[in-house]
Short mmCIF file of C-alpha atoms in Angstrom, two decimals:
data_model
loop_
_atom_site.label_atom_id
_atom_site.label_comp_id
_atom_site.label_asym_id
_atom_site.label_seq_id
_atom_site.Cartn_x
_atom_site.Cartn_y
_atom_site.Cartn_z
CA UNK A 14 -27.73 -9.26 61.58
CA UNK A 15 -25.33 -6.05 61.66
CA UNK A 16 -24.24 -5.10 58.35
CA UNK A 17 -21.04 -6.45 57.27
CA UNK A 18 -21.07 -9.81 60.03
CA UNK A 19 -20.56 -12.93 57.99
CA UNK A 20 -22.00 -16.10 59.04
CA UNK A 21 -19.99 -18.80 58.21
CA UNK A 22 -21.39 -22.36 56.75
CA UNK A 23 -19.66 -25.57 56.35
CA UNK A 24 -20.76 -28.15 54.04
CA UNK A 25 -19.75 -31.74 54.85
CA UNK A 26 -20.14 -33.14 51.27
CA UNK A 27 -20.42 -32.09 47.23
CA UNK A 28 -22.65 -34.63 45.97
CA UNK A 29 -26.39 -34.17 44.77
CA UNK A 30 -27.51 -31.96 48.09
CA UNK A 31 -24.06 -30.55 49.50
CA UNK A 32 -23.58 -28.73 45.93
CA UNK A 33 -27.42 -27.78 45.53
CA UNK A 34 -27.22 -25.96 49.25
CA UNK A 35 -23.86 -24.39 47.95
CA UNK A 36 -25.23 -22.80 44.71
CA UNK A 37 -28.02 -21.49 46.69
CA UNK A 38 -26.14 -20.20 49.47
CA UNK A 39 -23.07 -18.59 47.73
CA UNK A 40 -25.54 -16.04 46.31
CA UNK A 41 -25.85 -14.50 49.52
CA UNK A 42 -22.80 -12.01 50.17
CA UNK A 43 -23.77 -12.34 54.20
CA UNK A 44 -22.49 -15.93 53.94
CA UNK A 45 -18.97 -17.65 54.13
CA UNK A 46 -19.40 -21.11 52.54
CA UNK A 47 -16.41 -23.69 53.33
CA UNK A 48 -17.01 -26.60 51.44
CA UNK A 49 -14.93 -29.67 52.25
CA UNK A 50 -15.38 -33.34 50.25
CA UNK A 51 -12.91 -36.22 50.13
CA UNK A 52 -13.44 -36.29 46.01
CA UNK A 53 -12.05 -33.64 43.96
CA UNK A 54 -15.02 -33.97 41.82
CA UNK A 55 -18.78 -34.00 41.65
CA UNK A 56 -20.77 -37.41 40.61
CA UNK A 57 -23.69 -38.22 39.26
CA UNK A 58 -24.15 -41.45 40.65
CA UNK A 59 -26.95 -42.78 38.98
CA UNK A 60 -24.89 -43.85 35.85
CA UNK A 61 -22.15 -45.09 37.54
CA UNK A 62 -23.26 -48.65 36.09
CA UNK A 63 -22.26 -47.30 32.82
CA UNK A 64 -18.87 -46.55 33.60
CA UNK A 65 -18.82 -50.44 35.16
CA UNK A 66 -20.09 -51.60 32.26
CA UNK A 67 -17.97 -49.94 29.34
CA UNK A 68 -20.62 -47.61 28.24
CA UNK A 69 -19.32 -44.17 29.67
CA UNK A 70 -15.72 -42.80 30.88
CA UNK A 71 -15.66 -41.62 34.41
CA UNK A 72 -15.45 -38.07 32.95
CA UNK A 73 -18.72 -38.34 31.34
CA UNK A 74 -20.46 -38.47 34.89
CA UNK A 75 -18.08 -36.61 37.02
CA UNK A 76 -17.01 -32.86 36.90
CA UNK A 77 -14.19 -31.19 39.31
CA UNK A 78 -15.76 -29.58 42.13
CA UNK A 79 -14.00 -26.54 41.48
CA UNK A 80 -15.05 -26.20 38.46
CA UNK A 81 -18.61 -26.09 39.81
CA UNK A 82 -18.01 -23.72 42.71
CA UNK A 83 -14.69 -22.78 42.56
CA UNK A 84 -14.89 -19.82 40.93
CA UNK A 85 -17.49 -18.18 43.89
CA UNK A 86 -16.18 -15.23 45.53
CA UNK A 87 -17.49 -16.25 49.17
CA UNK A 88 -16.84 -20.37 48.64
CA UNK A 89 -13.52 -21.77 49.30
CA UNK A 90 -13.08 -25.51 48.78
CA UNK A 91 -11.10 -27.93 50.68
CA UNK A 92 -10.19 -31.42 49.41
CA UNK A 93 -9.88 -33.68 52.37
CA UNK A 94 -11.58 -36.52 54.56
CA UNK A 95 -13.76 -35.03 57.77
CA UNK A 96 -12.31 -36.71 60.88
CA UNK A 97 -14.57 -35.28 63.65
CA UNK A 98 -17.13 -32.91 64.04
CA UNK A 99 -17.28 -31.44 67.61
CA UNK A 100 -21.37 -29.41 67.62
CA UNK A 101 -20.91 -28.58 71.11
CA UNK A 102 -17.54 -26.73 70.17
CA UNK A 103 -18.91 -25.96 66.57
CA UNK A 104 -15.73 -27.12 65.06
CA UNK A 105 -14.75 -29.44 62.44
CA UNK A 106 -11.37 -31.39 61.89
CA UNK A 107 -9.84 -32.03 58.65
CA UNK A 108 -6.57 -32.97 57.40
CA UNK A 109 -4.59 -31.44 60.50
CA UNK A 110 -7.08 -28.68 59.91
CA UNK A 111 -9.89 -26.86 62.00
CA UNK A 112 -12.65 -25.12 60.79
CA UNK A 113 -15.05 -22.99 63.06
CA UNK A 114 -19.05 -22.21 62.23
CA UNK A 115 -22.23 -20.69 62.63
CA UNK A 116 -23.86 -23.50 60.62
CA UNK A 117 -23.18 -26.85 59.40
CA UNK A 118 -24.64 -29.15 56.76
CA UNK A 119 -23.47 -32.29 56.87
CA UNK A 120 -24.01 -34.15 53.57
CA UNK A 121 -21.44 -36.89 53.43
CA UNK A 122 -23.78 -39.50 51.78
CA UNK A 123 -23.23 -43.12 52.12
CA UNK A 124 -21.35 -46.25 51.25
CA UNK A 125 -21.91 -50.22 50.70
CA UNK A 126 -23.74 -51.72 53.49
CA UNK A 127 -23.42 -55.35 54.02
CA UNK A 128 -26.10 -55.64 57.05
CA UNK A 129 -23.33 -56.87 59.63
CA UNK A 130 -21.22 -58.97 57.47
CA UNK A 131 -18.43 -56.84 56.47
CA UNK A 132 -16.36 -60.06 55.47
CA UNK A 133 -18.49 -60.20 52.39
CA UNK A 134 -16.41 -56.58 51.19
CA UNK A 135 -13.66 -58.95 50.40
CA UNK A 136 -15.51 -60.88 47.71
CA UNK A 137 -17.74 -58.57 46.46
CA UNK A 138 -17.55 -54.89 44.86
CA UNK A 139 -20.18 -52.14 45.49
CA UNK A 140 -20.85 -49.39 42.96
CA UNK A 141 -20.99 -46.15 45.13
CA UNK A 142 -18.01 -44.26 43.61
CA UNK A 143 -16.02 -44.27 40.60
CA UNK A 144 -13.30 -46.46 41.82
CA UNK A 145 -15.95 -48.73 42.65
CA UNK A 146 -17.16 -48.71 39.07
CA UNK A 147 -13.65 -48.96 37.15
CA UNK A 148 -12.95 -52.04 39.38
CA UNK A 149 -15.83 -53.79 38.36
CA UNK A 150 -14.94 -53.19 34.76
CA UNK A 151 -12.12 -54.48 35.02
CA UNK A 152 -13.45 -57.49 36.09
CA UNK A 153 -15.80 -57.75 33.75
CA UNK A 154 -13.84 -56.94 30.46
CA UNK A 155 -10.50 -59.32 32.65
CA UNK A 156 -12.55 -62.11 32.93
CA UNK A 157 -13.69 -62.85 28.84
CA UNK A 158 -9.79 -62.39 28.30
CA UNK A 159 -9.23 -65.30 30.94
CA UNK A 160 -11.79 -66.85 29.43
CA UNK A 161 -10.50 -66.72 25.93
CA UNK A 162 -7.39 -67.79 27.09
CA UNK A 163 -8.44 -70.84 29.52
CA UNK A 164 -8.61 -73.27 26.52
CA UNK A 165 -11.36 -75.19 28.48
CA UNK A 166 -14.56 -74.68 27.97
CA UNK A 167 -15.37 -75.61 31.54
CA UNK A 168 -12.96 -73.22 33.21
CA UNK A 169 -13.80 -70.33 30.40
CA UNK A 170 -17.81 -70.89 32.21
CA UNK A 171 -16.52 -70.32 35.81
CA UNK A 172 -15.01 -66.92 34.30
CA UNK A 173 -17.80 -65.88 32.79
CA UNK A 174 -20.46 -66.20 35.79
CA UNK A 175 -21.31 -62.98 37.21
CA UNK A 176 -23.65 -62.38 40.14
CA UNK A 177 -25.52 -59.18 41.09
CA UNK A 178 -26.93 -59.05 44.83
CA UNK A 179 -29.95 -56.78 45.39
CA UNK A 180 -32.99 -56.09 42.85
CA UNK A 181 -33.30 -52.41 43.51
CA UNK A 182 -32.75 -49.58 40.44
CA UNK A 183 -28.86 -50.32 40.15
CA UNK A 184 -28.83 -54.27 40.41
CA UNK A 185 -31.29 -54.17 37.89
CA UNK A 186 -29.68 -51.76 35.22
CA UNK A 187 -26.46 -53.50 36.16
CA UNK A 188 -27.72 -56.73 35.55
CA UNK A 189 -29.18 -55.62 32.17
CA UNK A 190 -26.05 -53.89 30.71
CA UNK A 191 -23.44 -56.60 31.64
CA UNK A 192 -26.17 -59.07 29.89
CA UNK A 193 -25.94 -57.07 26.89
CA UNK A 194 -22.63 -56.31 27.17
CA UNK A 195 -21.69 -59.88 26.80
CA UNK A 196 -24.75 -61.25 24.39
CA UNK A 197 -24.91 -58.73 22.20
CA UNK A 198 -21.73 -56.20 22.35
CA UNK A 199 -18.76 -58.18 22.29
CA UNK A 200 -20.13 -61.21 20.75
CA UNK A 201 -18.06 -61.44 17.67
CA UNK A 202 -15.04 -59.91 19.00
CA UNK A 203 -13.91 -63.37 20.74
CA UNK A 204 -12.99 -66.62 18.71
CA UNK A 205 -12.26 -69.03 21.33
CA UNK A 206 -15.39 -68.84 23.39
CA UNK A 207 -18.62 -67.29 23.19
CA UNK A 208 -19.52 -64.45 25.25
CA UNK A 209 -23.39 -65.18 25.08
CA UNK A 210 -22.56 -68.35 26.85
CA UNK A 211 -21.94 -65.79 30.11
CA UNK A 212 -23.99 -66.36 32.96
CA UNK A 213 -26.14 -63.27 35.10
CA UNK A 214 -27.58 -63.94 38.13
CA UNK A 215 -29.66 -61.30 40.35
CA UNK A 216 -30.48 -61.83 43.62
CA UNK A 217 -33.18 -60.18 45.61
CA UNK A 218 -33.96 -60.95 49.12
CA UNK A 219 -37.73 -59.63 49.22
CA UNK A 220 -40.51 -61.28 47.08
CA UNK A 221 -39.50 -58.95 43.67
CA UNK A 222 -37.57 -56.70 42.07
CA UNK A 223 -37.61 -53.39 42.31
CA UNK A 224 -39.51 -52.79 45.67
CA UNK A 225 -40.54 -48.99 45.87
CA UNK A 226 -42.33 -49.50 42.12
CA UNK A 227 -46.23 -50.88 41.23
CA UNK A 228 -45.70 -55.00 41.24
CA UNK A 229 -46.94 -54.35 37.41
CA UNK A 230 -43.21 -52.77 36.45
CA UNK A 231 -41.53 -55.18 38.94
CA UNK A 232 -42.83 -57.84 36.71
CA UNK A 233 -42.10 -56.31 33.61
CA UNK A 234 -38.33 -55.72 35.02
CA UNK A 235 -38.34 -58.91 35.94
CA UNK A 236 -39.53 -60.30 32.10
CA UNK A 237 -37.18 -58.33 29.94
CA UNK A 238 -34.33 -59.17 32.19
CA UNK A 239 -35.27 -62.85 32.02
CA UNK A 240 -35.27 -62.31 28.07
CA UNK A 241 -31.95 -60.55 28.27
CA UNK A 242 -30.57 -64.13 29.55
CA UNK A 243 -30.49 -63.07 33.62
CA UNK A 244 -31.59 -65.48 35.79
CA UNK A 245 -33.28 -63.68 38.23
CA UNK A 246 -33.68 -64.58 41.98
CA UNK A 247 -36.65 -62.94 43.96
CA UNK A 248 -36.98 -64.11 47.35
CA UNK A 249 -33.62 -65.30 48.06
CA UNK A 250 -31.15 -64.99 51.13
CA UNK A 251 -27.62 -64.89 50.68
CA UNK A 252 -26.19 -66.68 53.38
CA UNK A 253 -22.38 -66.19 52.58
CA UNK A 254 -19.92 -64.66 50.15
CA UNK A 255 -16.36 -66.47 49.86
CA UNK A 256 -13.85 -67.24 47.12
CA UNK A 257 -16.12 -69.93 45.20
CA UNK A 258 -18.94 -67.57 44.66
CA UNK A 259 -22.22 -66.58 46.71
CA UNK A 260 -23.88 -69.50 48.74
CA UNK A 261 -27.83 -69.26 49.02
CA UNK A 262 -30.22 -72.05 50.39
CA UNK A 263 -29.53 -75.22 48.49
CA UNK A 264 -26.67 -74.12 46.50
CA UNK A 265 -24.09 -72.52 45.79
CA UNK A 266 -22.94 -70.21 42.59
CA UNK A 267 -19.91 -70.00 41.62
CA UNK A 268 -18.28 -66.90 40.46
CA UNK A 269 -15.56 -64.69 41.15
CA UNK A 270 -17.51 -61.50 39.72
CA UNK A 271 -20.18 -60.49 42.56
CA UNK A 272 -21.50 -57.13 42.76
CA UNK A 273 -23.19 -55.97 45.67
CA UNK A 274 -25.83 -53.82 45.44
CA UNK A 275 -28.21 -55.04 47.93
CA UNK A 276 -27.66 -52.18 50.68
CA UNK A 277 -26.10 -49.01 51.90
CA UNK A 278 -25.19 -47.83 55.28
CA UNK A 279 -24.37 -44.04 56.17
CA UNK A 280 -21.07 -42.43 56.37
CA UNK A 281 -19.78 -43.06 59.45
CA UNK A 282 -18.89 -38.86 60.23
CA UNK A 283 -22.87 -39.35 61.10
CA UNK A 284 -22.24 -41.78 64.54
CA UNK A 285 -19.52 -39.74 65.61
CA UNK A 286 -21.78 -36.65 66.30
CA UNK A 287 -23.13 -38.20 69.72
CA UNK A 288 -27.02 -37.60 68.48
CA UNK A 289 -29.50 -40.77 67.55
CA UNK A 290 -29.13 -42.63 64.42
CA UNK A 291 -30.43 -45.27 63.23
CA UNK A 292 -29.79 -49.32 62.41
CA UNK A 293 -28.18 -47.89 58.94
CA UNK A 294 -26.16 -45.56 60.54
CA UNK A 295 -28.34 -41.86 59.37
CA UNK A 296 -28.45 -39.26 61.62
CA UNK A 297 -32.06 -38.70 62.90
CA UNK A 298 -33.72 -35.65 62.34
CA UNK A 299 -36.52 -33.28 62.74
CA UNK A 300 -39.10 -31.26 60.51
CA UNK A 301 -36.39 -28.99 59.54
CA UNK A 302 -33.49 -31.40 58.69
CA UNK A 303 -31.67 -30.27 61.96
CA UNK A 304 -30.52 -32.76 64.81
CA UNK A 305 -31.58 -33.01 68.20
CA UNK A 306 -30.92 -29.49 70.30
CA UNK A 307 -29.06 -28.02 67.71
CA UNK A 308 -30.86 -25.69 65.10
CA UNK A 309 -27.45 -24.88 63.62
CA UNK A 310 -26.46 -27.77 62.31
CA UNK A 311 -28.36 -29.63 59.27
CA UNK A 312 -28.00 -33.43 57.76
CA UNK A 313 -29.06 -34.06 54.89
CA UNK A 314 -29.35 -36.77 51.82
CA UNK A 315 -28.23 -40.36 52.12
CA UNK A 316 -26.99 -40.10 55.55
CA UNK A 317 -30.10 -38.73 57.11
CA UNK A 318 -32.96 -40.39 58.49
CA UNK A 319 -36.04 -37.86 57.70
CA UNK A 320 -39.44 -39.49 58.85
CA UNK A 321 -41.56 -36.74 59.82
CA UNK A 322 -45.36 -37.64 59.11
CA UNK A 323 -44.04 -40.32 56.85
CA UNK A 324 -44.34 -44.37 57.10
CA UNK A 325 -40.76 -44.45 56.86
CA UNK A 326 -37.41 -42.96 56.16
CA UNK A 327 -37.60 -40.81 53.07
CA UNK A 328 -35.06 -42.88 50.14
CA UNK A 329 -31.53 -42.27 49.48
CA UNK A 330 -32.22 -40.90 46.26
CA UNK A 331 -30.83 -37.98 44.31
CA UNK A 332 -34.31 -36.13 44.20
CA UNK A 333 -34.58 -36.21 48.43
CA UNK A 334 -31.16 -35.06 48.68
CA UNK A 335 -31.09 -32.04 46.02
CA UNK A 336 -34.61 -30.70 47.76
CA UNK A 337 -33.06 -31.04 50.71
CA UNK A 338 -30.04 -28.79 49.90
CA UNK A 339 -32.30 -26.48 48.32
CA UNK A 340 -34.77 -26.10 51.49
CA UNK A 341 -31.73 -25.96 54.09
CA UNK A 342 -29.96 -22.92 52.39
CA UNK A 343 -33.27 -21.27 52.16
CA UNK A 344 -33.94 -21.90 55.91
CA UNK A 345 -30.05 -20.55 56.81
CA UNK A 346 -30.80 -17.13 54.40
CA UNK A 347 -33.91 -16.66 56.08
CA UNK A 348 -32.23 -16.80 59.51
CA UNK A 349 -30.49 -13.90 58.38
CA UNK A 350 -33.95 -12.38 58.01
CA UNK A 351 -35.35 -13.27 61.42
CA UNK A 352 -37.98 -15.59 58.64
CA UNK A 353 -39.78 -18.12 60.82
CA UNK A 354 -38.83 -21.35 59.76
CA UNK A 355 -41.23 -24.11 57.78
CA UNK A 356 -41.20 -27.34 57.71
CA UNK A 357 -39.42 -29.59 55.02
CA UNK A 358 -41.89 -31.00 52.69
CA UNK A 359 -40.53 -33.65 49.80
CA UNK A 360 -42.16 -33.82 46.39
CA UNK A 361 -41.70 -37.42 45.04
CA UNK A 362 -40.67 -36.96 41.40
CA UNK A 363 -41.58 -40.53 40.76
CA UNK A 364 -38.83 -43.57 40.35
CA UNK A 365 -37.04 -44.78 36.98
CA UNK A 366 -34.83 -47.61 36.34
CA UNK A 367 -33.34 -48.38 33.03
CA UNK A 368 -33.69 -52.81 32.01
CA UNK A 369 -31.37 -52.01 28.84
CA UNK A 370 -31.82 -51.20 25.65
CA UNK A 371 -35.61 -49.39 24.48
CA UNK A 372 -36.53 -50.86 27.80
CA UNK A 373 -37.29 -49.14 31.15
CA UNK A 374 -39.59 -48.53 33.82
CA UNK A 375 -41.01 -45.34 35.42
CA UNK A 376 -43.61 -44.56 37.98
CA UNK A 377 -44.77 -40.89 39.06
CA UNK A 378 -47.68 -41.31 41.40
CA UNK A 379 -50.16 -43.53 39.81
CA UNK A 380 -48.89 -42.46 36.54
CA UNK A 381 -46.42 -45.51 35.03
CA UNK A 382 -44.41 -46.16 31.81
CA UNK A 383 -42.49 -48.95 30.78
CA UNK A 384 -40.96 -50.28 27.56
CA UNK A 385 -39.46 -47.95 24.79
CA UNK A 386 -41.50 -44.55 26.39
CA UNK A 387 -39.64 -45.15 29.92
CA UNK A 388 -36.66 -45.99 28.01
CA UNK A 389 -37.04 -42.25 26.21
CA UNK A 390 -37.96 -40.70 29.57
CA UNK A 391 -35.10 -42.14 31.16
CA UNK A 392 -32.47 -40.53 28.56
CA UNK A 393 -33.99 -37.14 28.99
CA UNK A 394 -34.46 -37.34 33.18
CA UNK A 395 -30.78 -38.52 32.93
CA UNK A 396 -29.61 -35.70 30.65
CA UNK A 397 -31.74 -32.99 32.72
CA UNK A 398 -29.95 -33.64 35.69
CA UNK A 399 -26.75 -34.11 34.36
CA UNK A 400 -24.36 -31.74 35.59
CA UNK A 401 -22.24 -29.56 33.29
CA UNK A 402 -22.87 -28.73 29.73
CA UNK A 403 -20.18 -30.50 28.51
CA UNK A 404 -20.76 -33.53 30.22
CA UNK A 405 -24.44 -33.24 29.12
CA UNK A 406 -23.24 -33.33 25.35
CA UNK A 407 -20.54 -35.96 25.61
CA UNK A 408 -23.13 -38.26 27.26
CA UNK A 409 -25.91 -37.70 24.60
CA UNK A 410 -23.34 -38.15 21.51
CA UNK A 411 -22.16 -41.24 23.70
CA UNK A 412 -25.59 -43.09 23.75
CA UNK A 413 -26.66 -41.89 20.20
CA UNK A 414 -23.53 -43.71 18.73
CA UNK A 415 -24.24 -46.74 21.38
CA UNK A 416 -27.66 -46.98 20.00
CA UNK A 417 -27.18 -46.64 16.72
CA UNK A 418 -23.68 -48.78 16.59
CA UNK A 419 -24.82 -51.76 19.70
CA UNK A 420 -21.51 -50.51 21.10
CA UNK A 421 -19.75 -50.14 24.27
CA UNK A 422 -16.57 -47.82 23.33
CA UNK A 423 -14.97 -47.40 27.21
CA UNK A 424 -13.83 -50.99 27.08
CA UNK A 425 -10.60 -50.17 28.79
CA UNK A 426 -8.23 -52.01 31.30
CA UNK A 427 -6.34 -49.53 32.82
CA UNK A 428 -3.67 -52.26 34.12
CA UNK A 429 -1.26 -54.18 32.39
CA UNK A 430 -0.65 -57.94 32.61
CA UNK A 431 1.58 -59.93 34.56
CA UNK A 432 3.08 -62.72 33.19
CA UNK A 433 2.48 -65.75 36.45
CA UNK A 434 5.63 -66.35 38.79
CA UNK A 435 4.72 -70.07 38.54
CA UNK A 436 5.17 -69.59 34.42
CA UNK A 437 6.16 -72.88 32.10
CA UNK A 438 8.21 -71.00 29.95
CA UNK A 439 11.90 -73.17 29.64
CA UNK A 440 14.83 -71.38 31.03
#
């Protein structure tokens, strides 16, 4: 490349792999990075269920992009939603805005998927973002003060039903925190009912819980949540979602609280680039993370669909996406080079889920903990990745006081109360 040319790259995306192929690729002066995301802040999504359930703030797992990559001479960030991408054209349209390149990595990640039966969104709340998570604590921490004001034991039960569908990593830590959010946490804190009387249900659809670990941990899981007071489901269809509650063969449960966390389907920027995807919406692509016919443009993370040599689809997990960042800023500097490029290769770090308190599972290979040492391998994974000093700190002082205290101190409803229009109050 003649000295003094700059290749510009647009990245579709800051999560987990969009910021890991920035950080790479901003310390090559050759490059222009434009980085455009519809959040003005980074997440680390795997704790998200602690924000829902009153354990951290949404500032504990989130940092502002710009912070992050702000402050790099040859990245300029955009905050805006990606209408089209045009790869014949090699142009990108945002907010009124277009945006030429020489490469693009496309890294927009994904959202609730409810397998064709979007009318379910209505009833239901998935946990992919933090507005996702705030709504389901409010929810949560609303319905034991309906409870405790319902002055029926009967109706205070229908309040306090909560159901969790899907028995992957975050049903399952969901379903352990609200269950000790409510049984242990709050216990005492309410005079007119009793929290402990809440009911957790988790559904999964395939014979048990947590799929993609040995059947040994999947049991375990299954155990400690059962001793937590969660009913748990394995092998169970939903067949409907509605106002009453979540309808499966032979009955129904009521509830008004029903997380979904059962399935995800790529961002839809994916479909609109004309090249094959697949029944969850992920842009197929090759070896080297590029779609069909066009070596310039890379997808990446949740939204892509790499199966190369593989049984299947690699996971939408933060480990495939950050290696993936990492490997497609490598390939796009060694362009520059004339470097012949290799193959993408994943290294499975292993899979962790958190049950609750002293209790988790992990699996690296044949290699498996569970119990208190995945618990304490958990905390540190979690803190490793973190991102941001700060937010590293505030999260470990956070679950030292939690642990030591049984306490849940982000127990906030952001909203105020109404009083009802249909009120009893005398004139």
């Amino acid at each position: 490349m003649p000295k003094g040319e700059k290749k510009k790259v647009v990245v579709i995306g800051v999560g987990f792999g969009g910021l890991q192929a920035i950080k790479k690729l901003s310390k090559d002066e050759n490059l222009e990075i434009v980085a455009i995301d519809k959040k003005n802040h980074h997440l680390f999504q795997p704790l998200l269920y602690q924000v829902a359930t009153a354990v951290l703030s949404p500032a504990d797992i989130a940092i502002p992009t710009r912070s992050l990559i702000g402050d790099k001479k040859n990245v300029t960030v955009y905050l805006g939603e990606v209408e089209k991408v045009d790869i014949q054209a090699k142009k990108v349209y945002f907010q009124g805005h277009a945006e030429n390149y020489d490469y693009l990595i496309l890294a927009a990640g994904a959202k609730s998927g409810y397998f064709g039966n979007d009318h379910w969104k209505k009833y239901s709340t998935g946990l992919k973002s933090l507005k996702d998570a705030l709504s389901i604590r409010t929810k949560i921490l609303t319905s034991f003060e309906h409870a405790e004001l319902a002055g029926d034991p009967e109706v205070a039960k229908k309040h306090l039903n909560y159901v969790i569908i899907g028995g992957g990593p975050t049903g399952v830590e969901l379903a352990g925190s609200i269950a000790e959010l409510s049984h242990e946490i709050v216990r005492n804190e309410f005079h007119t009912i009793d929290p402990a009387l809440a009911k957790i249900t988790l559904i999964e659809a395939s014979p048990r819980l947590l799929a993609a670990f040995a059947p040994k941990l999947s049991e375990f899981a299954k155990k400690r949540l059962e001793k937590r007071g969660v009913e748990v489901l394995t092998g169970t269809k939903v067949l409907d979602i509605d106002e009453n509650g979540v309808k499966i063969e032979g009955r129904m449960i009521p509830s008004s609280n029903v997380i979904w966390a059962a399935g995800v389907q790529a961002n839809s920027i994916g479909a609109s680039l004309g090249v094959p995807i697949d029944r969850m919406g992920r842009v197929v692509v090759d070896e080297y993370c590029n779609v069909e016919s066009h070596p310039e443009v890379f997808v990446i993370g949740d939204i892509a669909s790499y199966s190369k040599g593989l049984e299947r689809p690699l996971p939408g997990v933060s480990p495939v996406a950050m290696q993936q960042g990492r490997y497609v800023a490598s390939l796009i500097r060694g362009d520059l080079k004339s470097k012949k490029r290799k193959p993408f290769h994943y290294m499975d770090k292993g899979s962790m889920a958190t049950i609750g308190r002293q209790d988790a599972v992990a699996q690296v290979g044949n290699f498996k903990m569970k119990g208190f040492l995945g618990w304490i391998a958990w905390l540190f994974v979690h803190i490793f990745y973190q991102v941001g000093f700060k937010n590293k700190i505030s999260i470990f002082i956070t679950w030292v006081w939690a642990y030591m205290a049984f306490r849940a101190e982000a127990r906030l409803i952001q909203d105020e109360v109404e009083a009802p229009t249909n009120s009893n109050v005398p004139n």
